[in-house]
Tab-separated table of C-alpha atoms in Angstrom:
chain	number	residue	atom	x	y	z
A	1	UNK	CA	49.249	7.142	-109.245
A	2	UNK	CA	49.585	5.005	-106.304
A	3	UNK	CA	46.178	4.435	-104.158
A	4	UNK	CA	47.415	4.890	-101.249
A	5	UNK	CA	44.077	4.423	-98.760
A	6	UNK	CA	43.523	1.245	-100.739
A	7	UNK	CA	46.834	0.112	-99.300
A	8	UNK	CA	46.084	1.548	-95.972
A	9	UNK	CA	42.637	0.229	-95.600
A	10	UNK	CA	44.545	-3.232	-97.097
A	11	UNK	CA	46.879	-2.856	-94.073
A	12	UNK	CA	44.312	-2.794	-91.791
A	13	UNK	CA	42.743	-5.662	-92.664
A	14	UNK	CA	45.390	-7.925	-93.309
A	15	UNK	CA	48.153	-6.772	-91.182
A	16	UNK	CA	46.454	-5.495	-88.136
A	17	UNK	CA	42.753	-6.916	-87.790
A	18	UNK	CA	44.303	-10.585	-88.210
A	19	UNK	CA	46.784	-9.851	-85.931
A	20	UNK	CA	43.936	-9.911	-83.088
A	21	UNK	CA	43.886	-6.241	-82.780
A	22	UNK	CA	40.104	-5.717	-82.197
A	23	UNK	CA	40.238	-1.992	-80.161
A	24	UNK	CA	38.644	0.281	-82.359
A	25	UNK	CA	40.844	3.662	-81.597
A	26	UNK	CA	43.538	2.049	-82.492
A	27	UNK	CA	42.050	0.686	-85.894
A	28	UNK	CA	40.599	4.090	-86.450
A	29	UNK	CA	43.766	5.518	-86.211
A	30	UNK	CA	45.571	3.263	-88.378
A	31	UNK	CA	43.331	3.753	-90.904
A	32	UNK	CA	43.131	7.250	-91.042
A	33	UNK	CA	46.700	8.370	-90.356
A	34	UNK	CA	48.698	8.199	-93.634
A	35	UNK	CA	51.431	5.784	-93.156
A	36	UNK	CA	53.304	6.525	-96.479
A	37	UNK	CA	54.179	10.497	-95.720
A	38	UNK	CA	55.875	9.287	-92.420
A	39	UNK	CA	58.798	7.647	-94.564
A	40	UNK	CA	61.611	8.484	-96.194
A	41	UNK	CA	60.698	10.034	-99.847
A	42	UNK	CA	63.101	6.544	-100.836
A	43	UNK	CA	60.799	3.742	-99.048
A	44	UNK	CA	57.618	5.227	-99.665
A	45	UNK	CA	56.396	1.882	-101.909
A	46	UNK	CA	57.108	-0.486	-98.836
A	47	UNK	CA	55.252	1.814	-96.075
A	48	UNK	CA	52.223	-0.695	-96.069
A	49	UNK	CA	54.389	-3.624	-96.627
A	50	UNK	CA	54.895	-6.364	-93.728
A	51	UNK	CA	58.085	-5.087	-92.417
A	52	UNK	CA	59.529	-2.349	-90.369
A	53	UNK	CA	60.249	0.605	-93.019
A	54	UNK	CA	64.078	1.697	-92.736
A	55	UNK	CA	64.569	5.129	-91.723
A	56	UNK	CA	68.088	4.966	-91.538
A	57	UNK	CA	71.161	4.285	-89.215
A	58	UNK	CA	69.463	1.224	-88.167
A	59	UNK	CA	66.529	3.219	-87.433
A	60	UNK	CA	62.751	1.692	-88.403
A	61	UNK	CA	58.856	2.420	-88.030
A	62	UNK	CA	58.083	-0.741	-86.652
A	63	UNK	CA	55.648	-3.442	-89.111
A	64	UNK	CA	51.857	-2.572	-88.643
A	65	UNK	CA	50.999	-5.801	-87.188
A	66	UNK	CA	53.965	-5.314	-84.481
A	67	UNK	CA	53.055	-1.401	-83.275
A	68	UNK	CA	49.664	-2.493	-83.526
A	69	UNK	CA	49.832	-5.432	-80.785
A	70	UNK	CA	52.228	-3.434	-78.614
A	71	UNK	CA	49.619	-0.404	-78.602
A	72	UNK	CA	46.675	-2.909	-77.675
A	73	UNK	CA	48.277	-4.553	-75.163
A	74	UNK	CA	49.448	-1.282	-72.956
A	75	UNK	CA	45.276	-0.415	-73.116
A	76	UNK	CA	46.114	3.175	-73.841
A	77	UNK	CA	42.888	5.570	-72.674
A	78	UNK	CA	42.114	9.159	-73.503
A	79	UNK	CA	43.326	10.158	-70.337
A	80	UNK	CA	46.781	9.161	-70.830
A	81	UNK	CA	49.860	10.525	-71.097
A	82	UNK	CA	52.628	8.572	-73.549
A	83	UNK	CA	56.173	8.522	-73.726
A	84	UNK	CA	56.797	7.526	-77.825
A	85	UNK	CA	60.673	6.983	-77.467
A	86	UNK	CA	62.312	6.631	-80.776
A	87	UNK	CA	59.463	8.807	-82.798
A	88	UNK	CA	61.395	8.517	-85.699
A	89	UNK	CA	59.493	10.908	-88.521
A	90	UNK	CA	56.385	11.006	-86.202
A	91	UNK	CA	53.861	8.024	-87.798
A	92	UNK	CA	53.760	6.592	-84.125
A	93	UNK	CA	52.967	9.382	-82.289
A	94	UNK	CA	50.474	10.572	-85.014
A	95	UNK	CA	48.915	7.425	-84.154
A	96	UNK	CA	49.002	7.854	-80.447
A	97	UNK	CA	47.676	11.060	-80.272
A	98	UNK	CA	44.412	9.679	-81.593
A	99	UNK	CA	44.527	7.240	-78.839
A	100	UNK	CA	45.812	9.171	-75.430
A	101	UNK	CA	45.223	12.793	-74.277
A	102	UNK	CA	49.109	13.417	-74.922
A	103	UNK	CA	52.428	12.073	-76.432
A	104	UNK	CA	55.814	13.276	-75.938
A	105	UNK	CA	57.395	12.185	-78.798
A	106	UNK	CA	61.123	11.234	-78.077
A	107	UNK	CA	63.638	11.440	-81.165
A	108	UNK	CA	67.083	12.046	-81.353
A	109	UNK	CA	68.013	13.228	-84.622
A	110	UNK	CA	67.974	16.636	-85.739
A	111	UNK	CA	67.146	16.095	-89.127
A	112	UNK	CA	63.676	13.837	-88.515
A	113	UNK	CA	62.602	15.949	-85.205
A	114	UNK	CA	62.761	18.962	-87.732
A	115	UNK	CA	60.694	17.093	-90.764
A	116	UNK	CA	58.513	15.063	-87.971
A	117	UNK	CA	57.367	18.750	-86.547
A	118	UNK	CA	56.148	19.809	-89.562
A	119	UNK	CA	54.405	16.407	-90.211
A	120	UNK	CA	52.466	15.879	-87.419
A	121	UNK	CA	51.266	19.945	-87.608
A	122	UNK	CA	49.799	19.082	-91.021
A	123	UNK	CA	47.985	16.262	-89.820
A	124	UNK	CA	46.387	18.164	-86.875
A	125	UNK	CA	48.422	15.948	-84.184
A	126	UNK	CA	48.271	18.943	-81.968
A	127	UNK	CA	48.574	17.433	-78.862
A	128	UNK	CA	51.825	16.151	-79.650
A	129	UNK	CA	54.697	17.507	-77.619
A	130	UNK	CA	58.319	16.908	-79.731
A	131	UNK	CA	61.038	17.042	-78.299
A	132	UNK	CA	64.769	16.232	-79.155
A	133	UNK	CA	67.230	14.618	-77.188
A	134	UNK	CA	69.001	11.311	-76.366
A	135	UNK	CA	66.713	8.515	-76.456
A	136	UNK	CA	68.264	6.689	-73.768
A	137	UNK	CA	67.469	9.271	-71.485
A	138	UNK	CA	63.928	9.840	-71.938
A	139	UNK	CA	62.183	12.839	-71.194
A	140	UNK	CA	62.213	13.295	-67.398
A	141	UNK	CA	60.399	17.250	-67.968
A	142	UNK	CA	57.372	15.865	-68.898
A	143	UNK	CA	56.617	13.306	-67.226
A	144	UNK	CA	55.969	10.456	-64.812
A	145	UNK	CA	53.920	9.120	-67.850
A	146	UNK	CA	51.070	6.641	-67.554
A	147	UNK	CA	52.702	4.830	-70.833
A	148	UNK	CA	55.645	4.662	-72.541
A	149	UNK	CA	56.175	2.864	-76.230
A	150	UNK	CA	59.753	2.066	-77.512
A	151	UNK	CA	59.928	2.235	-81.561
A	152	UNK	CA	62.783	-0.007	-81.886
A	153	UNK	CA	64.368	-3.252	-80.496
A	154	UNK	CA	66.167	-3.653	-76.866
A	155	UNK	CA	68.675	-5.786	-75.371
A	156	UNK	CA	68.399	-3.833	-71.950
A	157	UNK	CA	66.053	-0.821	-70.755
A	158	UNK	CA	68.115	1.872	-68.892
A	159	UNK	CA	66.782	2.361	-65.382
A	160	UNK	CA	65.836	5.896	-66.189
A	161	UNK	CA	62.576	4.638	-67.869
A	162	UNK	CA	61.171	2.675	-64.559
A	163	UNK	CA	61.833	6.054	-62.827
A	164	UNK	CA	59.482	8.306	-65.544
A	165	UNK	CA	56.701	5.654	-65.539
A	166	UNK	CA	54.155	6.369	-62.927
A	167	UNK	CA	52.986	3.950	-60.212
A	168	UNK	CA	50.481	1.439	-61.997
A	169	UNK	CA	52.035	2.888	-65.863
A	170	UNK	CA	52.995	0.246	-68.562
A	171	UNK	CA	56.180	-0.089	-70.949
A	172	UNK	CA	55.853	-1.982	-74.381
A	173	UNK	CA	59.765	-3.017	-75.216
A	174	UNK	CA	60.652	-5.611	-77.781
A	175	UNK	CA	63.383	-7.495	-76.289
A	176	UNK	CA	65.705	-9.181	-78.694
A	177	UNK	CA	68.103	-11.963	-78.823
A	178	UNK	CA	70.289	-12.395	-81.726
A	179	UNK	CA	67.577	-11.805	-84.771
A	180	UNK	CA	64.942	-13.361	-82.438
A	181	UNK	CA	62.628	-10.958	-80.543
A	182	UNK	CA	59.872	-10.524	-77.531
A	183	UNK	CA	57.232	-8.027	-77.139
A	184	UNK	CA	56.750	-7.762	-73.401
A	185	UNK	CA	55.062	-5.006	-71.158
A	186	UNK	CA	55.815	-4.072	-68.125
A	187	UNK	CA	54.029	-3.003	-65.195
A	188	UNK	CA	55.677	-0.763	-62.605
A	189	UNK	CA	54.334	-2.117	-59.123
A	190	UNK	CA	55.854	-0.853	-55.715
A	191	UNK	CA	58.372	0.602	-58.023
A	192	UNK	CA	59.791	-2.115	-60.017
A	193	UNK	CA	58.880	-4.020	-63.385
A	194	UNK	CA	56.137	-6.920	-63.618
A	195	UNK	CA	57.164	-8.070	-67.023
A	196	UNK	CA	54.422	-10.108	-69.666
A	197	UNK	CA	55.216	-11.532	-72.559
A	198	UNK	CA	52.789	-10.666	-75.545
A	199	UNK	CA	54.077	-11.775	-79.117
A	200	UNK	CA	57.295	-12.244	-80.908
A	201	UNK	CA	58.586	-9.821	-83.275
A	202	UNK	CA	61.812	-8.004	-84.464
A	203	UNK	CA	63.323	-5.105	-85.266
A	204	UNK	CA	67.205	-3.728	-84.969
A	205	UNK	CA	68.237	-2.920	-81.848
A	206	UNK	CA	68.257	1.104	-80.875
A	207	UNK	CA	71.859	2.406	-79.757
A	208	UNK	CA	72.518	2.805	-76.151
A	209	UNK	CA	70.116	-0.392	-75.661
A	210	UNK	CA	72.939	-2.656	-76.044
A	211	UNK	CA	73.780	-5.017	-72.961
A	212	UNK	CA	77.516	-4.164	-72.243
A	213	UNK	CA	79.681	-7.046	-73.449
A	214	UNK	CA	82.082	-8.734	-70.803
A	215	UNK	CA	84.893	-10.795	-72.650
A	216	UNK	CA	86.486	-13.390	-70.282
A	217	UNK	CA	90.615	-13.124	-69.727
């Protein structure tokens, strides 16, 4: 049987404390969320491994070392309120909700919001709001949000996103080019984006986060 808080703990160290990640919350959480019953039944051997874990339709839970960084570097407090955009079967926003006073986690399948909800009950993520819709649009109901995280690689953000952040919020985004990406976050200040880069990673790219291709005549 496979000892699965070995591999967690494992993670941790080798994934996530070498990474530079030194805030304890967020190692905390990490180490006491299960990882492996946030994956498909299919990829459950590679949910410690060093890469994003495949959900599907170019879907992934980003690599430990990867959500860790992002998370550190938008300084989430308890006071907090997070947009998770791309939730995916809920491991993120499990996470999260260790971290801030609230997530709205943002998914757009049917199929994972239904399995995520019953996840993140049994793991006493109560504070977890799920909702489903189009991840492109965000979730305007709930917020202006004081952070937002997106699980998944961008080529552009849709405006929308600046307009739910609050005054003085942050955005993580990995921004890729070709199989090449950025972690950046952004500040919103007098309305707009301040962007910083942080680390390079990758992941696919999420649909409807596409730049629009122009072909020449």
């Amino acid at each position: 049987m496979t000892d699965f808080a070995t591999r967690r703990r494992f993670m941790v160290d080798t994934q996530v404390r070498t990474a530079d990640v030194t805030e304890f919350p967020i190692i905390d959480a990490m180490l006491n969320i299960p990882r492996e019953v946030f994956v498909p039944r299919d990829r459950i051997e590679a949910a410690y491994s060093s890469e994003p874990v495949a959900l599907g339709d170019d879907r992934v839970v980003l690599d430990p070392r990867c959500f860790a960084k992002m998370l550190e570097a938008l300084d989430i407090t308890n006071d907090d309120l997070v947009l998770d955009v791309g939730a995916g079967l809920g491991y993120s926003s499990a996470v999260i909700a260790r971290i801030a006073e609230a997530v709205v986690a943002l998914e757009d399948d049917p199929a994972r919001v239904s399995e995520a909800q019953g996840l993140l009950s049994e793991h006493d993520a109560d504070n977890v709001i799920l909702v489903e819709g189009a991840l492109t649009e965000g979730c305007a109901q709930h917020g202006p949000y004081d952070a937002i995280v997106v699980e998944g690689g961008i080529e552009t953000l849709p405006a929308v996103f600046v307009e739910q952040l609050k005054e003085g919020g942050r955005i993580a985004c990995l921004f890729m080019e070709g199989p090449l990406g950025t972690a950046k976050i952004g500040y919103k200040v007098d309305g707009r984006l301040n962007w910083r880069s942080v680390f390079n990673a990758g992941a696919p790219v999420l649909d409807g986060f596409r730049k629009e291709t122009s072909f020449a005549l």
